[in-house]
Amino acid sequence: MRLIAACMLFVCPLLASDDNIPLPERARLYLTDLLKIDSTNPPGNETRVAEYLKQVADQFGIQNELVGPDPRRLNFVARVKGAGRGRPLLMMAHSDVVPADRAHWSVDPFRGEAIGGFIYGRGALDDKSLLASELAVMVEIRRRNIHLNRDLILLAEADEENGSSGIQWMVSQSFPLIEAEFALNEGGYILETAGGGRVFHIQTSERIPARILLIARSTGRGDNPVVRLSRAVARVAEAEQPVHLTVTSRRYLREMSRLRDFAWLQPLLAKLENPVTAAAAANQIRGRDPEIDSMIRASLYPTALRAGDKLHGIPNVAEAHVEAQRLPGETREEVVARVRQLINDSSVEVEITGGPLVPAAEPSPLATVLYRGMEHTFKTHPEDVVVPYLSSAPTDAPFLRARGIPVYGIPLFVKESGENRAHSTDERISAKNLSDGVELLWQVVLDVSGKE
């Protein structure tokens, strides 16, 4: 009865009697269904996604459960048992998506439409394509009755986009359900070069978010806090952030500079190490490739302003929210101190506010069975390159890295036409990209988990 009600309310998953379809088609069907479930955060309602995943898992006899403190925002955890010759492999993906302004989309963002070889929908890239692929791989292993050497776990966590409460609850309250030797997550991507090769970016580290609040208060006598706040915001937004190299970014720059497409990096490497020339070198990098620049400098950008609600009269208080993305090795206190120095106005208060307290974590190591297995799977041609990568976009990975689980953003999907439509209007993924990606995931899982 519950299955019938769920099908009426949302979408009905693939029937078990149709279980002989190819793996890429299975992933496409799951993705289409997932895109039809509106899990916009806020408010999330990720339980809708969790219940869909449970229906699929139940059809194939996969052990699973829905857990979490909020009935509307449950996490989904499933497990296929292995022989226990190795500790589990965890596959993870978040079930929420960012808001979509329907007025600016050319299609309904929650219909999962296929047009011109692309599948459109909010979450098509971030992160339901990965979730659909992971679900398809787990189902295929179960359907074929493949006996693995280690357990395979699937986690769909709630609230990644707006607070990471889902993964924090899992770590603090249900860690045994997801404890693993290593994990696969979002954050990686494939870059196709002009020379015909592919660069597989395995995310091993990432920038860390922090939300900063600027507050200007009126001191009376015609003082206008809006004016003082505006000056402060402009100084923050226009300032160049200092260059900060990490172990991951140094290796990435060195490996990429050896490629023909990125040979222009070579003469800049030594300059980045010199404090006198680092800023100018980073500016040259930003002019050629802003994404590489984001790996070596923190960012500060204003996101919201609030002052009075009357057209006449000076408000007593003006506030601005600034999103900070700091690099590993930089503390929140250092970033706040830098903001105060940039503003250079003691009458403007600067404080950390809201957002998850993301733990500091070392980069995931490159000597694990999982990383080596991905290298083996991805390097099928002499021109292909595998590199560790520090992503500018934060994920839930640091919460697991801090508990000793290496997490890798797996590069399954090509950055199509050099663009990234995640979080943007008309978010989409090509059917071929999804098909190739789920096949890569299948190979990685079997290579790392092995057959009994």
Tab-separated table of C-alpha atoms in Angstrom:
chain	number	residue	atom	x	y	z
A	1	MET	CA	0.000	0.000	0.000
A	2	ARG	CA	2.881	2.353	0.846
A	3	LEU	CA	4.501	1.672	-2.558
A	4	ILE	CA	1.251	2.496	-4.381
A	5	ALA	CA	0.848	5.718	-2.400
A	6	ALA	CA	4.429	6.736	-3.102
A	7	CYS	CA	4.005	6.074	-6.818
A	8	MET	CA	0.893	8.223	-6.883
A	9	LEU	CA	2.593	11.062	-5.017
A	10	PHE	CA	5.957	11.063	-6.773
A	11	VAL	CA	7.268	8.644	-9.388
A	12	CYS	CA	7.228	4.885	-9.520
A	13	PRO	CA	10.646	3.231	-9.879
A	14	LEU	CA	11.634	0.638	-12.426
A	15	LEU	CA	9.771	-2.615	-11.851
A	16	ALA	CA	11.823	-5.650	-10.865
A	17	SER	CA	10.392	-7.587	-13.821
A	18	ASP	CA	12.212	-5.156	-16.141
A	19	ASP	CA	15.589	-5.790	-14.531
A	20	ASN	CA	17.481	-6.992	-17.598
A	21	ILE	CA	18.050	-3.567	-19.130
A	22	PRO	CA	21.634	-2.347	-19.728
A	23	LEU	CA	23.429	-0.466	-16.976
A	24	PRO	CA	23.479	2.928	-18.807
A	25	GLU	CA	19.739	2.723	-19.450
A	26	ARG	CA	19.132	1.875	-15.804
A	27	ALA	CA	21.097	4.962	-14.727
A	28	ARG	CA	19.139	7.131	-17.167
A	29	LEU	CA	15.792	5.876	-15.856
A	30	TYR	CA	16.824	6.414	-12.251
A	31	LEU	CA	18.094	9.916	-13.025
A	32	THR	CA	14.879	10.855	-14.834
A	33	ASP	CA	12.841	9.684	-11.842
A	34	LEU	CA	15.067	11.503	-9.362
A	35	LEU	CA	14.859	14.766	-11.310
A	36	LYS	CA	11.069	14.634	-11.041
A	37	ILE	CA	11.313	14.710	-7.248
A	38	ASP	CA	11.542	18.301	-6.053
A	39	SER	CA	14.080	18.261	-3.212
A	40	THR	CA	14.890	21.969	-3.334
A	41	ASN	CA	16.820	23.119	-0.263
A	42	PRO	CA	15.379	24.961	1.537
A	43	PRO	CA	13.186	23.276	2.649
A	44	GLY	CA	14.700	20.053	1.281
A	45	ASN	CA	12.048	17.365	1.738
A	46	GLU	CA	14.806	14.856	0.988
A	47	THR	CA	12.696	12.061	2.457
A	48	ARG	CA	10.916	11.982	-0.913
A	49	VAL	CA	14.197	10.990	-2.547
A	50	ALA	CA	15.041	8.563	0.268
A	51	GLU	CA	11.685	6.798	-0.125
A	52	TYR	CA	12.226	6.433	-3.871
A	53	LEU	CA	15.665	4.921	-3.269
A	54	LYS	CA	14.165	2.579	-0.702
A	55	GLN	CA	11.547	1.352	-3.168
A	56	VAL	CA	14.251	0.497	-5.690
A	57	ALA	CA	16.447	-1.174	-3.081
A	58	ASP	CA	13.538	-3.192	-1.693
A	59	GLN	CA	12.647	-4.468	-5.175
A	60	PHE	CA	16.088	-6.021	-5.492
A	61	GLY	CA	16.397	-7.249	-1.935
A	62	ILE	CA	19.090	-4.754	-0.956
A	63	GLN	CA	19.412	-4.091	2.768
A	64	ASN	CA	18.557	-0.435	3.449
A	65	GLU	CA	17.146	2.007	5.954
A	66	LEU	CA	16.063	5.623	6.266
A	67	VAL	CA	17.624	7.476	9.194
A	68	GLY	CA	17.789	10.988	10.566
A	69	PRO	CA	16.295	13.321	13.171
A	70	ASP	CA	13.745	15.043	10.888
A	71	PRO	CA	11.053	12.841	9.260
A	72	ARG	CA	10.976	15.211	6.293
A	73	ARG	CA	14.738	15.127	5.745
A	74	LEU	CA	15.882	11.537	6.121
A	75	ASN	CA	19.146	10.053	4.878
A	76	PHE	CA	19.173	6.803	2.913
A	77	VAL	CA	21.727	4.056	3.603
A	78	ALA	CA	21.962	0.758	1.712
A	79	ARG	CA	24.469	-2.079	1.889
A	80	VAL	CA	25.395	-5.056	-0.258
A	81	LYS	CA	27.370	-7.498	1.865
A	82	GLY	CA	30.754	-8.751	0.720
A	83	ALA	CA	33.084	-11.473	1.931
A	84	GLY	CA	34.708	-9.187	4.503
A	85	ARG	CA	38.217	-9.481	3.065
A	86	GLY	CA	38.432	-5.712	3.015
A	87	ARG	CA	36.719	-2.865	4.826
A	88	PRO	CA	33.674	-1.346	3.052
A	89	LEU	CA	33.660	0.968	0.065
A	90	LEU	CA	31.239	3.861	0.570
A	91	MET	CA	29.504	5.568	-2.357
A	92	MET	CA	27.858	8.855	-1.403
A	93	ALA	CA	25.816	11.601	-3.052
A	94	HIS	CA	23.495	14.247	-1.644
A	95	SER	CA	19.770	14.159	-2.302
A	96	ASP	CA	18.960	17.896	-2.104
A	97	VAL	CA	19.272	20.503	-4.855
A	98	VAL	CA	19.565	24.281	-4.962
A	99	PRO	CA	16.521	26.388	-5.916
A	100	ALA	CA	15.566	26.788	-9.571
A	101	ASP	CA	13.809	29.925	-10.836
A	102	ARG	CA	11.341	28.409	-13.287
A	103	ALA	CA	10.847	31.768	-14.997
A	104	HIS	CA	14.393	31.617	-16.369
A	105	TRP	CA	14.380	27.968	-17.465
A	106	SER	CA	13.452	26.918	-20.989
A	107	VAL	CA	12.003	23.669	-19.546
A	108	ASP	CA	10.356	22.632	-16.294
A	109	PRO	CA	13.306	22.004	-13.938
A	110	PHE	CA	11.450	19.110	-12.292
A	111	ARG	CA	10.278	17.080	-15.276
A	112	GLY	CA	13.507	15.334	-16.244
A	113	GLU	CA	13.000	16.075	-19.930
A	114	ALA	CA	15.270	14.588	-22.596
A	115	ILE	CA	15.876	17.069	-25.432
A	116	GLY	CA	18.511	16.896	-28.144
A	117	GLY	CA	20.550	14.226	-26.424
A	118	PHE	CA	20.538	16.011	-23.046
A	119	ILE	CA	18.622	15.305	-19.839
A	120	TYR	CA	17.452	18.555	-18.249
A	121	GLY	CA	16.576	19.171	-14.626
A	122	ARG	CA	17.710	20.713	-11.383
A	123	GLY	CA	20.262	18.291	-10.021
A	124	ALA	CA	21.166	16.773	-13.385
A	125	LEU	CA	24.790	17.587	-12.580
A	126	ASP	CA	24.669	18.361	-8.861
A	127	ASP	CA	24.198	15.697	-7.687
A	128	LYS	CA	21.482	13.340	-8.887
A	129	SER	CA	23.493	12.068	-11.872
A	130	LEU	CA	26.033	10.645	-9.438
A	131	LEU	CA	23.306	9.319	-7.149
A	132	ALA	CA	21.520	7.617	-10.062
A	133	SER	CA	24.794	6.062	-11.234
A	134	GLU	CA	25.655	4.758	-7.773
A	135	LEU	CA	22.180	3.299	-7.342
A	136	ALA	CA	22.357	1.650	-10.778
A	137	VAL	CA	25.750	0.077	-10.005
A	138	MET	CA	24.557	-1.273	-6.661
A	139	VAL	CA	21.395	-2.721	-8.224
A	140	GLU	CA	23.388	-4.272	-11.073
A	141	ILE	CA	25.773	-5.963	-8.652
A	142	ARG	CA	22.836	-7.338	-6.699
A	143	ARG	CA	20.908	-8.343	-9.818
A	144	ARG	CA	23.868	-10.278	-11.242
A	145	ASN	CA	24.564	-11.793	-7.833
A	146	ILE	CA	28.196	-10.664	-7.968
A	147	HIS	CA	30.029	-11.623	-4.770
A	148	LEU	CA	32.372	-8.855	-3.623
A	149	ASN	CA	35.381	-9.029	-1.344
A	150	ARG	CA	34.153	-6.057	0.677
A	151	ASP	CA	30.794	-4.514	1.606
A	152	LEU	CA	29.450	-1.841	-0.719
A	153	ILE	CA	27.547	0.986	0.994
A	154	LEU	CA	25.406	3.690	-0.614
A	155	LEU	CA	24.640	6.893	1.301
A	156	ALA	CA	22.290	9.622	0.066
A	157	GLU	CA	22.676	12.405	2.604
A	158	ALA	CA	20.271	15.299	3.113
A	159	ASP	CA	21.094	19.002	3.369
A	160	GLU	CA	24.467	19.179	1.615
A	161	GLU	CA	23.570	22.433	-0.106
A	162	ASN	CA	22.579	24.477	2.931
A	163	GLY	CA	24.214	23.312	6.131
A	164	SER	CA	25.435	19.698	5.884
A	165	SER	CA	23.179	18.635	8.742
A	166	GLY	CA	22.618	15.237	7.109
A	167	ILE	CA	26.248	14.120	7.045
A	168	GLN	CA	26.909	15.641	10.460
A	169	TRP	CA	24.069	13.590	11.940
A	170	MET	CA	25.306	10.439	10.231
A	171	VAL	CA	28.813	10.958	11.598
A	172	SER	CA	27.700	11.770	15.131
A	173	GLN	CA	24.709	9.429	15.506
A	174	SER	CA	24.970	6.588	12.955
A	175	PHE	CA	28.631	6.363	12.033
A	176	PRO	CA	28.753	2.518	12.091
A	177	LEU	CA	26.272	2.495	9.175
A	178	ILE	CA	28.710	4.358	6.918
A	179	GLU	CA	32.120	3.527	8.395
A	180	ALA	CA	34.344	2.499	5.507
A	181	GLU	CA	37.931	2.198	4.341
A	182	PHE	CA	37.365	4.950	1.768
A	183	ALA	CA	34.564	6.726	-0.070
A	184	LEU	CA	33.548	8.023	-3.505
A	185	ASN	CA	31.807	11.384	-3.689
A	186	GLU	CA	31.102	14.325	-5.988
A	187	GLY	CA	33.770	16.911	-6.790
A	188	GLY	CA	35.770	15.348	-9.621
A	189	TYR	CA	35.399	15.841	-13.349
A	190	ILE	CA	36.935	14.941	-16.717
A	191	LEU	CA	38.528	17.591	-18.919
A	192	GLU	CA	39.041	16.793	-22.586
A	193	THR	CA	42.178	18.393	-24.054
A	194	ALA	CA	42.754	19.713	-27.562
A	195	GLY	CA	45.272	16.933	-28.111
A	196	GLY	CA	42.615	14.255	-27.678
A	197	GLY	CA	43.572	13.187	-24.194
A	198	ARG	CA	41.524	13.372	-21.037
A	199	VAL	CA	42.477	14.799	-17.637
A	200	PHE	CA	40.748	12.964	-14.801
A	201	HIS	CA	40.439	15.346	-11.862
A	202	ILE	CA	40.137	13.291	-8.657
A	203	GLN	CA	39.076	15.627	-5.892
A	204	THR	CA	41.210	14.972	-2.808
A	205	SER	CA	40.833	18.340	-1.110
A	206	GLU	CA	38.593	21.391	-1.275
A	207	ARG	CA	38.038	24.968	-0.248
A	208	ILE	CA	36.198	25.443	3.023
A	209	PRO	CA	33.161	27.735	3.355
A	210	ALA	CA	32.703	30.356	6.043
A	211	ARG	CA	29.966	32.962	6.272
A	212	ILE	CA	30.968	36.405	7.481
A	213	LEU	CA	28.629	39.169	8.635
A	214	LEU	CA	29.546	42.846	8.351
A	215	ILE	CA	27.551	45.201	10.596
A	216	ALA	CA	27.571	49.000	10.546
A	217	ARG	CA	25.577	50.846	13.201
A	218	SER	CA	24.523	54.455	13.295
A	219	THR	CA	26.402	56.628	15.782
A	220	GLY	CA	23.914	59.482	15.419
A	221	ARG	CA	24.428	63.054	14.179
A	222	GLY	CA	23.598	62.199	10.587
A	223	ASP	CA	26.026	59.295	10.392
A	224	ASN	CA	24.844	56.874	7.712
A	225	PRO	CA	25.715	53.184	8.312
A	226	VAL	CA	24.691	52.326	4.721
A	227	VAL	CA	27.513	54.498	3.386
A	228	ARG	CA	30.113	53.002	5.728
A	229	LEU	CA	28.916	49.479	4.952
A	230	SER	CA	29.010	50.149	1.197
A	231	ARG	CA	32.657	51.219	1.438
A	232	ALA	CA	33.470	48.112	3.457
A	233	VAL	CA	31.736	45.793	0.984
A	234	ALA	CA	33.517	47.386	-1.966
A	235	ARG	CA	36.923	46.951	-0.315
A	236	VAL	CA	36.254	43.297	0.400
A	237	ALA	CA	34.950	42.549	-3.083
A	238	GLU	CA	37.754	44.344	-4.925
A	239	ALA	CA	40.702	43.091	-2.866
A	240	GLU	CA	43.131	40.527	-4.248
A	241	GLN	CA	43.473	37.542	-1.947
A	242	PRO	CA	46.971	36.275	-1.141
A	243	VAL	CA	48.383	33.222	-2.897
A	244	HIS	CA	48.354	30.108	-0.733
A	245	LEU	CA	49.777	26.901	-2.198
A	246	THR	CA	48.976	23.485	-0.724
A	247	VAL	CA	50.450	20.037	-1.302
A	248	THR	CA	47.552	19.265	-3.641
A	249	SER	CA	47.703	22.478	-5.652
A	250	ARG	CA	51.486	22.247	-6.067
A	251	ARG	CA	51.239	18.748	-7.490
A	252	TYR	CA	48.288	19.696	-9.669
A	253	LEU	CA	50.110	22.676	-11.173
A	254	ARG	CA	53.228	20.600	-11.803
A	255	GLU	CA	51.300	17.786	-13.509
A	256	MET	CA	49.134	20.102	-15.597
A	257	SER	CA	52.096	22.202	-16.777
A	258	ARG	CA	53.460	19.096	-18.521
A	259	LEU	CA	50.441	18.949	-20.815
A	260	ARG	CA	50.556	20.736	-24.153
A	261	ASP	CA	47.325	22.615	-23.434
A	262	PHE	CA	48.731	23.941	-20.153
A	263	ALA	CA	52.399	24.498	-21.038
A	264	TRP	CA	51.801	28.202	-20.332
A	265	LEU	CA	51.790	27.323	-16.624
A	266	GLN	CA	55.417	26.197	-16.628
A	267	PRO	CA	57.117	29.637	-16.389
A	268	LEU	CA	54.688	30.709	-13.659
A	269	LEU	CA	55.389	27.912	-11.168
A	270	ALA	CA	58.545	29.415	-9.668
A	271	LYS	CA	56.918	32.857	-9.570
A	272	LEU	CA	54.050	31.483	-7.468
A	273	GLU	CA	56.562	30.369	-4.844
A	274	ASN	CA	58.085	33.839	-4.569
A	275	PRO	CA	56.046	36.254	-2.378
A	276	VAL	CA	57.222	39.185	-4.515
A	277	THR	CA	55.918	37.735	-7.792
A	278	ALA	CA	53.134	35.412	-6.584
A	279	ALA	CA	50.230	37.843	-6.963
A	280	ALA	CA	51.178	38.872	-10.503
A	281	ALA	CA	51.622	35.221	-11.516
A	282	ALA	CA	48.244	34.313	-10.029
A	283	ASN	CA	46.625	37.166	-11.952
A	284	GLN	CA	48.069	35.763	-15.174
A	285	ILE	CA	46.617	32.367	-14.287
A	286	ARG	CA	43.218	33.884	-13.576
A	287	GLY	CA	43.270	35.548	-16.987
A	288	ARG	CA	43.799	32.152	-18.644
A	289	ASP	CA	41.943	29.789	-16.300
A	290	PRO	CA	39.928	31.200	-13.353
A	291	GLU	CA	39.335	27.697	-11.982
A	292	ILE	CA	43.043	27.107	-11.455
A	293	ASP	CA	43.265	30.506	-9.776
A	294	SER	CA	40.554	29.371	-7.333
A	295	MET	CA	42.851	26.540	-6.222
A	296	ILE	CA	45.564	28.915	-5.023
A	297	ARG	CA	43.602	31.826	-3.560
A	298	ALA	CA	40.700	32.140	-1.197
A	299	SER	CA	37.655	34.097	-2.310
A	300	LEU	CA	35.431	36.660	-0.628
A	301	TYR	CA	32.211	37.755	-2.256
A	302	PRO	CA	29.177	39.639	-0.885
A	303	THR	CA	25.899	37.748	-1.206
A	304	ALA	CA	23.225	39.799	0.592
A	305	LEU	CA	22.599	43.292	1.954
A	306	ARG	CA	20.075	44.457	4.510
A	307	ALA	CA	19.340	47.919	5.880
A	308	GLY	CA	16.258	50.001	6.600
A	309	ASP	CA	12.770	49.292	5.267
A	310	LYS	CA	11.751	52.932	4.733
A	311	LEU	CA	12.534	55.161	1.764
A	312	HIS	CA	12.927	58.185	4.016
A	313	GLY	CA	15.231	58.324	7.002
A	314	ILE	CA	18.628	56.862	7.753
A	315	PRO	CA	18.533	53.311	9.177
A	316	ASN	CA	20.142	52.486	12.483
A	317	VAL	CA	21.854	49.343	11.219
A	318	ALA	CA	23.136	48.038	7.875
A	319	GLU	CA	24.357	44.468	7.349
A	320	ALA	CA	26.127	42.587	4.585
A	321	HIS	CA	26.703	38.860	4.260
A	322	VAL	CA	29.999	37.760	2.739
A	323	GLU	CA	30.678	34.216	1.595
A	324	ALA	CA	34.267	33.196	2.219
A	325	GLN	CA	35.886	30.175	0.616
A	326	ARG	CA	39.188	29.588	2.398
A	327	LEU	CA	41.905	27.187	1.387
A	328	PRO	CA	43.067	24.242	3.519
A	329	GLY	CA	45.687	25.506	5.933
A	330	GLU	CA	43.956	28.847	6.462
A	331	THR	CA	41.943	29.257	9.660
A	332	ARG	CA	38.634	31.084	9.949
A	333	GLU	CA	40.313	33.521	12.329
A	334	GLU	CA	42.947	34.362	9.712
A	335	VAL	CA	40.257	35.073	7.125
A	336	VAL	CA	38.298	37.276	9.538
A	337	ALA	CA	41.475	39.167	10.451
A	338	ARG	CA	42.176	39.710	6.746
A	339	VAL	CA	38.649	41.080	6.218
A	340	ARG	CA	39.074	43.511	9.115
A	341	GLN	CA	42.357	44.664	7.642
A	342	LEU	CA	40.802	45.153	4.214
A	343	ILE	CA	37.889	47.157	5.591
A	344	ASN	CA	40.151	49.289	7.801
A	345	ASP	CA	37.185	50.680	9.700
A	346	SER	CA	36.869	49.762	13.360
A	347	SER	CA	33.240	50.947	13.392
A	348	VAL	CA	32.228	48.062	11.077
A	349	GLU	CA	31.853	44.825	13.016
A	350	VAL	CA	33.113	41.595	11.440
A	351	GLU	CA	31.967	38.217	12.710
A	352	ILE	CA	31.471	34.609	11.651
A	353	THR	CA	27.823	33.692	11.342
A	354	GLY	CA	25.774	30.630	10.452
A	355	GLY	CA	26.760	27.787	8.207
A	356	PRO	CA	28.314	24.470	9.183
A	357	LEU	CA	31.541	24.336	11.139
A	358	VAL	CA	33.483	22.389	8.549
A	359	PRO	CA	36.350	20.494	10.193
A	360	ALA	CA	39.939	20.827	9.090
A	361	ALA	CA	41.081	17.688	7.295
A	362	GLU	CA	44.182	16.483	5.517
A	363	PRO	CA	43.910	15.744	1.783
A	364	SER	CA	42.903	12.197	0.943
A	365	PRO	CA	46.085	10.160	0.334
A	366	LEU	CA	47.154	8.989	-3.107
A	367	ALA	CA	48.468	5.582	-2.053
A	368	THR	CA	45.156	3.905	-1.189
A	369	VAL	CA	43.760	0.939	-3.085
A	370	LEU	CA	40.893	3.152	-4.244
A	371	TYR	CA	43.049	5.949	-5.685
A	372	ARG	CA	45.364	3.452	-7.361
A	373	GLY	CA	42.348	1.577	-8.686
A	374	MET	CA	40.944	4.745	-10.230
A	375	GLU	CA	44.295	5.486	-11.854
A	376	HIS	CA	44.275	2.003	-13.355
A	377	THR	CA	40.691	2.328	-14.609
A	378	PHE	CA	40.988	5.825	-16.050
A	379	LYS	CA	44.336	5.655	-17.839
A	380	THR	CA	43.270	3.652	-20.871
A	381	HIS	CA	45.194	5.761	-23.408
A	382	PRO	CA	48.742	7.193	-23.323
A	383	GLU	CA	47.358	10.735	-23.536
A	384	ASP	CA	45.142	10.318	-20.459
A	385	VAL	CA	46.283	11.890	-17.186
A	386	VAL	CA	45.031	11.416	-13.621
A	387	VAL	CA	45.636	14.279	-11.170
A	388	PRO	CA	44.664	15.003	-7.559
A	389	TYR	CA	42.529	18.102	-7.457
A	390	LEU	CA	41.533	20.788	-4.951
A	391	SER	CA	37.988	21.864	-5.788
A	392	SER	CA	36.668	25.370	-5.306
A	393	ALA	CA	33.185	24.078	-4.471
A	394	PRO	CA	32.751	22.609	-0.964
A	395	THR	CA	31.226	19.172	-0.363
A	396	ASP	CA	30.390	16.995	2.637
A	397	ALA	CA	33.704	15.140	2.344
A	398	PRO	CA	35.597	16.986	5.137
A	399	PHE	CA	33.255	15.558	7.779
A	400	LEU	CA	34.317	12.040	6.786
A	401	ARG	CA	37.965	12.931	6.185
A	402	ALA	CA	38.081	14.275	9.739
A	403	ARG	CA	36.936	10.845	10.949
A	404	GLY	CA	39.729	9.106	9.077
A	405	ILE	CA	37.859	8.085	5.908
A	406	PRO	CA	39.650	9.169	2.712
A	407	VAL	CA	37.071	10.624	0.333
A	408	TYR	CA	37.629	11.057	-3.392
A	409	GLY	CA	35.553	13.153	-5.763
A	410	ILE	CA	35.325	10.668	-8.617
A	411	PRO	CA	35.662	12.038	-12.169
A	412	LEU	CA	32.846	10.270	-13.982
A	413	PHE	CA	31.492	13.035	-16.190
A	414	VAL	CA	33.108	15.223	-18.811
A	415	LYS	CA	32.856	18.968	-18.385
A	416	GLU	CA	30.830	19.402	-21.550
A	417	SER	CA	31.859	22.250	-23.865
A	418	GLY	CA	34.135	23.452	-21.085
A	419	GLU	CA	31.126	24.679	-19.101
A	420	ASN	CA	29.658	23.850	-15.731
A	421	ARG	CA	25.889	24.212	-15.551
A	422	ALA	CA	25.604	23.005	-11.970
A	423	HIS	CA	23.416	25.448	-9.988
A	424	SER	CA	22.687	27.364	-13.201
A	425	THR	CA	19.711	27.804	-15.489
A	426	ASP	CA	18.878	24.820	-17.712
A	427	GLU	CA	21.135	22.446	-15.789
A	428	ARG	CA	21.661	19.361	-17.914
A	429	ILE	CA	23.823	16.339	-18.682
A	430	SER	CA	24.120	14.542	-21.993
A	431	ALA	CA	22.844	10.988	-22.164
A	432	LYS	CA	26.246	9.894	-23.487
A	433	ASN	CA	28.047	11.567	-20.600
A	434	LEU	CA	25.806	9.774	-18.110
A	435	SER	CA	26.224	6.458	-19.943
A	436	ASP	CA	30.016	6.694	-20.068
A	437	GLY	CA	30.141	7.834	-16.439
A	438	VAL	CA	28.151	4.973	-14.973
A	439	GLU	CA	30.312	2.499	-16.919
A	440	LEU	CA	33.414	4.084	-15.379
A	441	LEU	CA	31.888	3.816	-11.909
A	442	TRP	CA	31.061	0.158	-12.543
A	443	GLN	CA	34.680	-0.554	-13.459
A	444	VAL	CA	36.060	1.298	-10.434
A	445	VAL	CA	33.755	-0.470	-7.970
A	446	LEU	CA	34.530	-3.929	-9.334
A	447	ASP	CA	38.254	-3.194	-9.547
A	448	VAL	CA	38.414	-2.000	-5.935
A	449	SER	CA	35.897	-4.387	-4.410
A	450	GLY	CA	36.926	-7.401	-6.496
A	451	LYS	CA	35.045	-10.630	-6.852
A	452	GLU	CA	34.938	-13.205	-4.098
